[in-house]
Each structure stands twice: as C-alpha cells, then as structure tokens.
Amino acid sequence: MDWKLEVVVAPVADVERAREFYVDRLGFRLDSDYTAGESFRVVQVTPPGSACSIVFGTGLGGGQPPGTLKGAQLVVNDIEAAHAFLEERGIDNTGPHHFTETGQTPGLDPTRRDYGTFVWFDDPDGNTWALQEVKNPAR
C-alpha cells in the first residue's frame, strides 16, 4: 500500500501576500483558490515537478501560528541554479551550505553528493524551507 504525502500546510497571516510570494515570486502553480464565506479560504499551490502541494489560508484549523513551519524540504537537481533563481527574485536565503564534523559549513558539498547541499529561505511569514540538492534519489 502506498502512503503518499499530498499536502503540507504553511500557516500564514496574510493569504494574499503568501499567494504573491509562492505563485508570482517562486513560480509555483496555483491549483486552487477557494473561499466559503468570510471565515474560510484555502489556496493550494504546487512547486514545479512536485507531487506534493502546499496549502495556506484562513479557517483551516490546526491552530498553528503563522511562521511555524520549519525545515520542510524542496528537492532540486541543481542547487546552484536554484540559488540563482532565488537571488534573481530578491528572495533572502542562506546561500549553499553543507554539513561537516563541525556542523553547518558555507559552500557546496565538496563531492556534490546527493542530499549533501542545502539552501534555506523563509516565506514572508517566517515559514522556513530548505532546498536540498538530489540528482539521483535513493527511492
């Protein structure tokens, strides 16, 4: 039996600002923007090539304060190109990092091994995303 991750909820304070960030700045596909009355709105976006979507809105339940999603990872096959993409769009980010015995270290993983290099960035509400370079997934 498959267990597929379908949606990640990103708690936000301003739905319009989040929509602009994810759709207009990051280029994620807008799947749905649904409103039911004044107290419920859900926006679903999907990163290019992803089978998993991101939702945000108002009245979604769960009670998570805005900015509390931390460490969700988006896999890219070229971390340098993804970093350049963020820079071109003025999205603050950490730049490439990898891990050594001493911890997080600036720069690309020296061997460019899969799962070895990361770039972190935040959405306008402080939800933190990690880009991770993977050319040959282990699954």
One Martini backbone bead per residue (centre of mass of N, CA, C, O) as a GRO file, in nm:
protein
  139
    1MET     BB    1   0.096   0.037   0.024
    2ASP     BB    2   0.052   0.364  -0.034
    3TRP     BB    3   0.210   0.668   0.108
    4LYS     BB    4   0.114   0.992   0.028
    5LEU     BB    5   0.226   1.305   0.006
    6GLU     BB    6   0.012   1.590  -0.062
    7VAL     BB    7   0.018   1.801   0.196
    8VAL     BB    8   0.128   2.124   0.309
    9VAL     BB    9   0.104   2.339   0.584
   10ALA     BB   10   0.112   2.702   0.574
   11PRO     BB   11   0.124   2.933   0.810
   12VAL     BB   12  -0.060   3.242   0.775
   13ALA     BB   13  -0.154   3.593   0.783
   14ASP     BB   14  -0.133   3.655   0.454
   15VAL     BB   15  -0.270   3.536   0.176
   16GLU     BB   16  -0.188   3.732  -0.051
   17ARG     BB   17   0.114   3.738   0.012
   18ALA     BB   18   0.158   3.433  -0.022
   19ARG     BB   19   0.061   3.408  -0.310
   20GLU     BB   20   0.269   3.597  -0.435
   21PHE     BB   21   0.518   3.441  -0.347
   22TYR     BB   22   0.455   3.150  -0.464
   23VAL     BB   23   0.361   3.238  -0.755
   24ASP     BB   24   0.521   3.501  -0.853
   25ARG     BB   25   0.814   3.441  -0.729
   26LEU     BB   26   0.840   3.109  -0.741
   27GLY     BB   27   0.632   2.964  -0.959
   28PHE     BB   28   0.391   2.834  -0.855
   29ARG     BB   29   0.118   2.650  -0.890
   30LEU     BB   30  -0.219   2.724  -0.921
   31ASP     BB   31  -0.483   2.518  -0.813
   32SER     BB   32  -0.631   2.686  -0.568
   33ASP     BB   33  -0.906   2.931  -0.483
   34TYR     BB   34  -1.103   2.901  -0.193
   35THR     BB   35  -1.430   3.023  -0.090
   36ALA     BB   36  -1.629   3.021   0.233
   37GLY     BB   37  -1.690   3.289   0.302
   38GLU     BB   38  -1.518   3.486   0.552
   39SER     BB   39  -1.368   3.223   0.722
   40PHE     BB   40  -1.287   3.074   0.434
   41ARG     BB   41  -0.958   2.989   0.294
   42VAL     BB   42  -0.799   2.817   0.012
   43VAL     BB   43  -0.462   2.764  -0.095
   44GLN     BB   44  -0.315   2.593  -0.377
   45VAL     BB   45   0.022   2.483  -0.431
   46THR     BB   46   0.286   2.387  -0.680
   47PRO     BB   47   0.573   2.275  -0.736
   48PRO     BB   48   0.779   2.208  -0.970
   49GLY     BB   49   0.744   1.855  -1.008
   50SER     BB   50   0.541   1.804  -0.783
   51ALA     BB   51   0.326   1.588  -0.577
   52CYS     BB   52   0.332   1.816  -0.366
   53SER     BB   53   0.153   2.042  -0.176
   54ILE     BB   54   0.049   2.376  -0.079
   55VAL     BB   55  -0.121   2.520   0.202
   56PHE     BB   56  -0.329   2.815   0.256
   57GLY     BB   57  -0.510   3.029   0.503
   58THR     BB   58  -0.842   3.038   0.635
   59GLY     BB   59  -0.989   2.819   0.857
   60LEU     BB   60  -0.814   2.532   0.869
   61GLY     BB   61  -0.697   2.475   1.125
   62GLY     BB   62  -0.474   2.366   1.402
   63GLY     BB   63  -0.345   2.648   1.524
   64GLN     BB   64  -0.110   2.760   1.370
   65PRO     BB   65   0.119   2.978   1.368
   66PRO     BB   66   0.272   3.189   1.196
   67GLY     BB   67   0.588   3.050   1.101
   68THR     BB   68   0.598   2.718   1.203
   69LEU     BB   69   0.730   2.620   0.952
   70LYS     BB   70   1.008   2.382   0.964
   71GLY     BB   71   1.216   2.216   0.722
   72ALA     BB   72   1.103   2.194   0.463
   73GLN     BB   73   1.164   2.006   0.159
   74LEU     BB   74   1.315   2.093  -0.153
   75VAL     BB   75   1.390   1.933  -0.446
   76VAL     BB   76   1.694   1.961  -0.637
   77ASN     BB   77   1.932   1.921  -0.917
   78ASP     BB   78   2.029   2.245  -0.886
   79ILE     BB   79   2.147   2.453  -0.651
   80GLU     BB   80   2.268   2.688  -0.812
   81ALA     BB   81   2.013   2.756  -0.977
   82ALA     BB   82   1.824   2.794  -0.735
   83HIS     BB   83   1.983   3.021  -0.605
   84ALA     BB   84   1.968   3.216  -0.846
   85PHE     BB   85   1.661   3.236  -0.849
   86LEU     BB   86   1.632   3.370  -0.573
   87GLU     BB   87   1.813   3.614  -0.628
   88GLU     BB   88   1.656   3.730  -0.877
   89ARG     BB   89   1.389   3.761  -0.671
   90GLY     BB   90   1.482   3.866  -0.379
   91ILE     BB   91   1.538   3.607  -0.197
   92ASP     BB   92   1.618   3.534   0.095
   93ASN     BB   93   1.926   3.355   0.184
   94THR     BB   94   2.201   3.141   0.272
   95GLY     BB   95   2.307   2.972   0.082
   96PRO     BB   96   2.523   2.738   0.045
   97HIS     BB   97   2.528   2.423   0.231
   98HIS     BB   98   2.702   2.204   0.456
   99PHE     BB   99   2.816   1.912   0.629
  100THR     BB  100   3.022   1.861   0.911
  101GLU     BB  101   3.178   1.790   1.201
  102THR     BB  102   3.120   2.114   1.277
  103GLY     BB  103   2.879   2.149   1.078
  104GLN     BB  104   2.768   2.410   0.933
  105THR     BB  105   2.882   2.488   0.592
  106PRO     BB  106   2.988   2.684   0.367
  107GLY     BB  107   2.889   2.562   0.073
  108LEU     BB  108   2.949   2.313  -0.117
  109ASP     BB  109   2.969   2.004  -0.155
  110PRO     BB  110   3.267   1.874  -0.253
  111THR     BB  111   3.117   1.607  -0.402
  112ARG     BB  112   2.810   1.647  -0.474
  113ARG     BB  113   2.629   1.491  -0.308
  114ASP     BB  114   2.359   1.360  -0.230
  115TYR     BB  115   2.205   1.537   0.029
  116GLY     BB  116   2.451   1.778   0.084
  117THR     BB  117   2.293   2.044  -0.020
  118PHE     BB  118   2.186   2.373   0.102
  119VAL     BB  119   1.896   2.606   0.101
  120TRP     BB  120   1.762   2.874   0.285
  121PHE     BB  121   1.417   2.994   0.330
  122ASP     BB  122   1.165   3.246   0.361
  123ASP     BB  123   0.873   3.349   0.409
  124PRO     BB  124   0.691   3.626   0.509
  125ASP     BB  125   0.617   3.450   0.792
  126GLY     BB  126   0.873   3.233   0.853
  127ASN     BB  127   0.871   3.000   0.679
  128THR     BB  128   1.090   2.721   0.646
  129TRP     BB  129   1.300   2.639   0.373
  130ALA     BB  130   1.457   2.361   0.198
  131LEU     BB  131   1.705   2.314  -0.020
  132GLN     BB  132   1.786   2.005  -0.199
  133GLU     BB  133   2.036   1.816  -0.342
  134VAL     BB  134   1.910   1.584  -0.605
  135LYS     BB  135   1.988   1.355  -0.868
  136ASN     BB  136   1.968   1.055  -0.709
  137PRO     BB  137   1.737   0.898  -0.581
  138ALA     BB  138   1.686   0.647  -0.314
  139ARG     BB  139   1.380   0.546  -0.428
   0.00000   0.00000   0.00000
